[in-house]
Amino acid sequence: MAEDKDDKDAEQTEEQAGGKKKKLILFGIIGIVLIITVVLVLWLFGGSSSQEQQASSGSGSPAPSSSPRPEIGNALYVGMPRAFVFIVPGDSRERTVQIKAQLMVRGEENEELAKMHIPLIEGTLHEVFSSSTADRLKTAEGKGQLRELALAEVRSALEEVTGNPVVEQVLFTSLVMQ
């Protein structure tokens, strides 16, 4: 009987080892698929825009831009390390709001400046966001106005410190209101 019990224990440990190997192989395959997906997405969407292709293949001068200032470098995104959580007054009660934001900058120099001044940017954005109301945040127009105000305030704060507005856009990647 003791031998039967030892045999059963040995079989169970072999089955567990086989199960662990299967899990390891499955995770490896999933990891490879994810890496291939990321590479394909970057390859497909990382190409130059048609306007850039026209400028480089066509005439010697770059195509005219519709923006008031010239583009310097590629668009880069600087994510805020934490979501902004604050309370705003509402129609019948106060509401809690959470906003996740990213900054669009042009060129690596502006990216480094933005990363260096994240505490200043976070403080400025928190002041702007918490001055809003629930009624304003319910509409797309109100959210757009809040983004524009946030951009103006962040640019102003960064220009005081760096002499350069640095940020081109403030983007909301998530906005939740309860």
GROMACS .gro file of C-alpha atoms in nm:
model
  178
    1MET     CA    1   0.000   0.000   0.000
    2ALA     CA    2   0.279   0.239   0.081
    3GLU     CA    3   0.422   0.171  -0.264
    4ASP     CA    4   0.084   0.255  -0.425
    5LYS     CA    5   0.074   0.585  -0.236
    6ASP     CA    6   0.433   0.666  -0.341
    7ASP     CA    7   0.345   0.582  -0.703
    8LYS     CA    8   0.040   0.811  -0.691
    9ASP     CA    9   0.246   1.095  -0.542
   10ALA     CA   10   0.510   1.051  -0.813
   11GLU     CA   11   0.242   1.056  -1.085
   12GLN     CA   12   0.086   1.375  -0.940
   13THR     CA   13   0.420   1.557  -0.932
   14GLU     CA   14   0.487   1.449  -1.291
   15GLU     CA   15   0.143   1.579  -1.396
   16GLN     CA   16   0.208   1.910  -1.216
   17ALA     CA   17   0.547   1.946  -1.385
   18GLY     CA   18   0.385   1.874  -1.723
   19GLY     CA   19   0.115   2.133  -1.650
   20LYS     CA   20   0.378   2.392  -1.559
   21LYS     CA   21   0.563   2.323  -1.884
   22LYS     CA   22   0.242   2.367  -2.083
   23LYS     CA   23   0.170   2.697  -1.908
   24LEU     CA   24   0.524   2.819  -1.971
   25ILE     CA   25   0.496   2.731  -2.341
   26LEU     CA   26   0.155   2.903  -2.362
   27PHE     CA   27   0.289   3.222  -2.200
   28GLY     CA   28   0.586   3.216  -2.437
   29ILE     CA   29   0.359   3.192  -2.740
   30ILE     CA   30   0.136   3.473  -2.610
   31GLY     CA   31   0.444   3.690  -2.551
   32ILE     CA   32   0.573   3.631  -2.904
   33VAL     CA   33   0.231   3.711  -3.054
   34LEU     CA   34   0.217   4.036  -2.854
   35ILE     CA   35   0.565   4.139  -2.965
   36ILE     CA   36   0.482   4.069  -3.330
   37THR     CA   37   0.157   4.267  -3.297
   38VAL     CA   38   0.337   4.568  -3.150
   39VAL     CA   39   0.602   4.560  -3.422
   40LEU     CA   40   0.337   4.539  -3.695
   41VAL     CA   41   0.135   4.826  -3.547
   42LEU     CA   42   0.444   5.045  -3.519
   43TRP     CA   43   0.546   4.956  -3.872
   44LEU     CA   44   0.201   5.026  -4.018
   45PHE     CA   45   0.126   5.347  -3.828
   46GLY     CA   46   0.481   5.472  -3.777
   47GLY     CA   47   0.532   5.567  -4.142
   48SER     CA   48   0.550   5.926  -4.256
   49SER     CA   49   0.233   6.114  -4.342
   50SER     CA   50   0.138   6.192  -4.701
   51GLN     CA   51   0.221   6.560  -4.647
   52GLU     CA   52   0.573   6.469  -4.532
   53GLN     CA   53   0.615   6.235  -4.831
   54GLN     CA   54   0.509   6.512  -5.071
   55ALA     CA   55   0.752   6.754  -4.911
   56SER     CA   56   1.044   6.511  -4.929
   57SER     CA   57   0.975   6.376  -5.280
   58GLY     CA   58   0.837   6.689  -5.446
   59SER     CA   59   0.985   7.036  -5.446
   60GLY     CA   60   1.280   7.146  -5.237
   61SER     CA   61   1.065   7.359  -5.007
   62PRO     CA   62   0.837   7.205  -4.747
   63ALA     CA   63   0.461   7.209  -4.796
   64PRO     CA   64   0.286   7.502  -4.629
   65SER     CA   65   0.142   7.420  -4.290
   66SER     CA   66  -0.200   7.523  -4.165
   67SER     CA   67  -0.068   7.571  -3.810
   68PRO     CA   68   0.057   7.918  -3.709
   69ARG     CA   69   0.404   7.794  -3.611
   70PRO     CA   70   0.637   7.558  -3.796
   71GLU     CA   71   0.653   7.195  -3.693
   72ILE     CA   72   0.979   7.095  -3.530
   73GLY     CA   73   1.041   6.722  -3.509
   74ASN     CA   74   0.790   6.443  -3.476
   75ALA     CA   75   0.494   6.442  -3.244
   76LEU     CA   76   0.585   6.277  -2.914
   77TYR     CA   77   0.357   6.204  -2.620
   78VAL     CA   78   0.438   6.255  -2.255
   79GLY     CA   79   0.202   6.075  -2.020
   80MET     CA   80   0.116   6.213  -1.682
   81PRO     CA   81   0.228   5.959  -1.420
   82ARG     CA   82  -0.099   5.972  -1.225
   83ALA     CA   83  -0.463   6.031  -1.305
   84PHE     CA   84  -0.612   6.357  -1.178
   85VAL     CA   85  -0.887   6.296  -0.922
   86PHE     CA   86  -1.089   6.591  -0.794
   87ILE     CA   87  -1.436   6.697  -0.681
   88VAL     CA   88  -1.649   6.944  -0.879
   89PRO     CA   89  -1.982   7.102  -0.789
   90GLY     CA   90  -2.281   6.954  -0.968
   91ASP     CA   91  -2.645   7.043  -1.013
   92SER     CA   92  -2.773   6.849  -0.711
   93ARG     CA   93  -2.453   6.722  -0.549
   94GLU     CA   94  -2.078   6.722  -0.579
   95ARG     CA   95  -1.924   6.486  -0.831
   96THR     CA   96  -1.591   6.303  -0.828
   97VAL     CA   97  -1.398   6.325  -1.155
   98GLN     CA   98  -1.095   6.130  -1.276
   99ILE     CA   99  -0.902   6.249  -1.582
  100LYS     CA  100  -0.603   6.076  -1.739
  101ALA     CA  101  -0.407   6.313  -1.961
  102GLN     CA  102  -0.113   6.312  -2.200
  103LEU     CA  103   0.079   6.598  -2.355
  104MET     CA  104   0.169   6.617  -2.722
  105VAL     CA  105   0.503   6.786  -2.786
  106ARG     CA  106   0.720   6.830  -3.096
  107GLY     CA  107   1.080   6.715  -3.090
  108GLU     CA  108   1.293   6.539  -2.835
  109GLU     CA  109   1.407   6.864  -2.672
  110ASN     CA  110   1.047   6.957  -2.585
  111GLU     CA  111   0.982   6.602  -2.467
  112GLU     CA  112   1.273   6.626  -2.223
  113LEU     CA  113   1.159   6.970  -2.103
  114ALA     CA  114   0.806   6.839  -2.043
  115LYS     CA  115   0.935   6.537  -1.850
  116MET     CA  116   1.163   6.759  -1.644
  117HIS     CA  117   0.874   6.987  -1.544
  118ILE     CA  118   0.604   6.725  -1.475
  119PRO     CA  119   0.538   6.850  -1.118
  120LEU     CA  120   0.470   7.203  -1.252
  121ILE     CA  121   0.246   7.064  -1.527
  122GLU     CA  122   0.056   6.840  -1.283
  123GLY     CA  123  -0.005   7.128  -1.044
  124THR     CA  124  -0.127   7.354  -1.323
  125LEU     CA  125  -0.357   7.089  -1.467
  126HIS     CA  126  -0.500   7.006  -1.126
  127GLU     CA  127  -0.585   7.374  -1.067
  128VAL     CA  128  -0.754   7.402  -1.407
  129PHE     CA  129  -0.945   7.074  -1.377
  130SER     CA  130  -1.071   7.137  -1.025
  131SER     CA  131  -1.205   7.480  -1.126
  132SER     CA  132  -1.453   7.313  -1.363
  133THR     CA  133  -1.813   7.210  -1.293
  134ALA     CA  134  -2.002   6.885  -1.351
  135ASP     CA  135  -2.238   7.058  -1.595
  136ARG     CA  136  -1.945   7.170  -1.807
  137LEU     CA  137  -1.786   6.823  -1.807
  138LYS     CA  138  -2.108   6.655  -1.924
  139THR     CA  139  -2.087   6.806  -2.273
  140ALA     CA  140  -1.832   6.759  -2.549
  141GLU     CA  141  -1.812   7.137  -2.587
  142GLY     CA  142  -1.735   7.177  -2.217
  143LYS     CA  143  -1.462   6.913  -2.232
  144GLY     CA  144  -1.312   7.088  -2.535
  145GLN     CA  145  -1.312   7.423  -2.352
  146LEU     CA  146  -1.145   7.256  -2.053
  147ARG     CA  147  -0.873   7.109  -2.280
  148GLU     CA  148  -0.811   7.451  -2.439
  149LEU     CA  149  -0.792   7.622  -2.098
  150ALA     CA  150  -0.559   7.349  -1.971
  151LEU     CA  151  -0.335   7.395  -2.278
  152ALA     CA  152  -0.322   7.773  -2.234
  153GLU     CA  153  -0.237   7.748  -1.864
  154VAL     CA  154   0.028   7.476  -1.910
  155ARG     CA  155   0.191   7.671  -2.194
  156SER     CA  156   0.193   7.987  -1.983
  157ALA     CA  157   0.348   7.810  -1.683
  158LEU     CA  158   0.615   7.641  -1.896
  159GLU     CA  159   0.695   7.960  -2.086
  160GLU     CA  160   0.765   8.138  -1.756
  161VAL     CA  161   1.013   7.867  -1.657
  162THR     CA  162   1.169   7.759  -1.988
  163GLY     CA  163   1.100   8.052  -2.222
  164ASN     CA  164   0.927   7.806  -2.457
  165PRO     CA  165   0.560   7.692  -2.457
  166VAL     CA  166   0.682   7.329  -2.504
  167VAL     CA  167   0.335   7.163  -2.523
  168GLU     CA  168   0.131   7.154  -2.843
  169GLN     CA  169  -0.181   6.977  -2.711
  170VAL     CA  170  -0.331   6.844  -2.389
  171LEU     CA  171  -0.514   6.519  -2.459
  172PHE     CA  172  -0.765   6.345  -2.235
  173THR     CA  173  -0.714   5.969  -2.261
  174SER     CA  174  -0.984   5.899  -2.003
  175LEU     CA  175  -1.249   6.105  -1.825
  176VAL     CA  176  -1.479   5.945  -1.566
  177MET     CA  177  -1.736   6.134  -1.359
  178GLN     CA  178  -1.941   5.981  -1.077
   0.00000   0.00000   0.00000
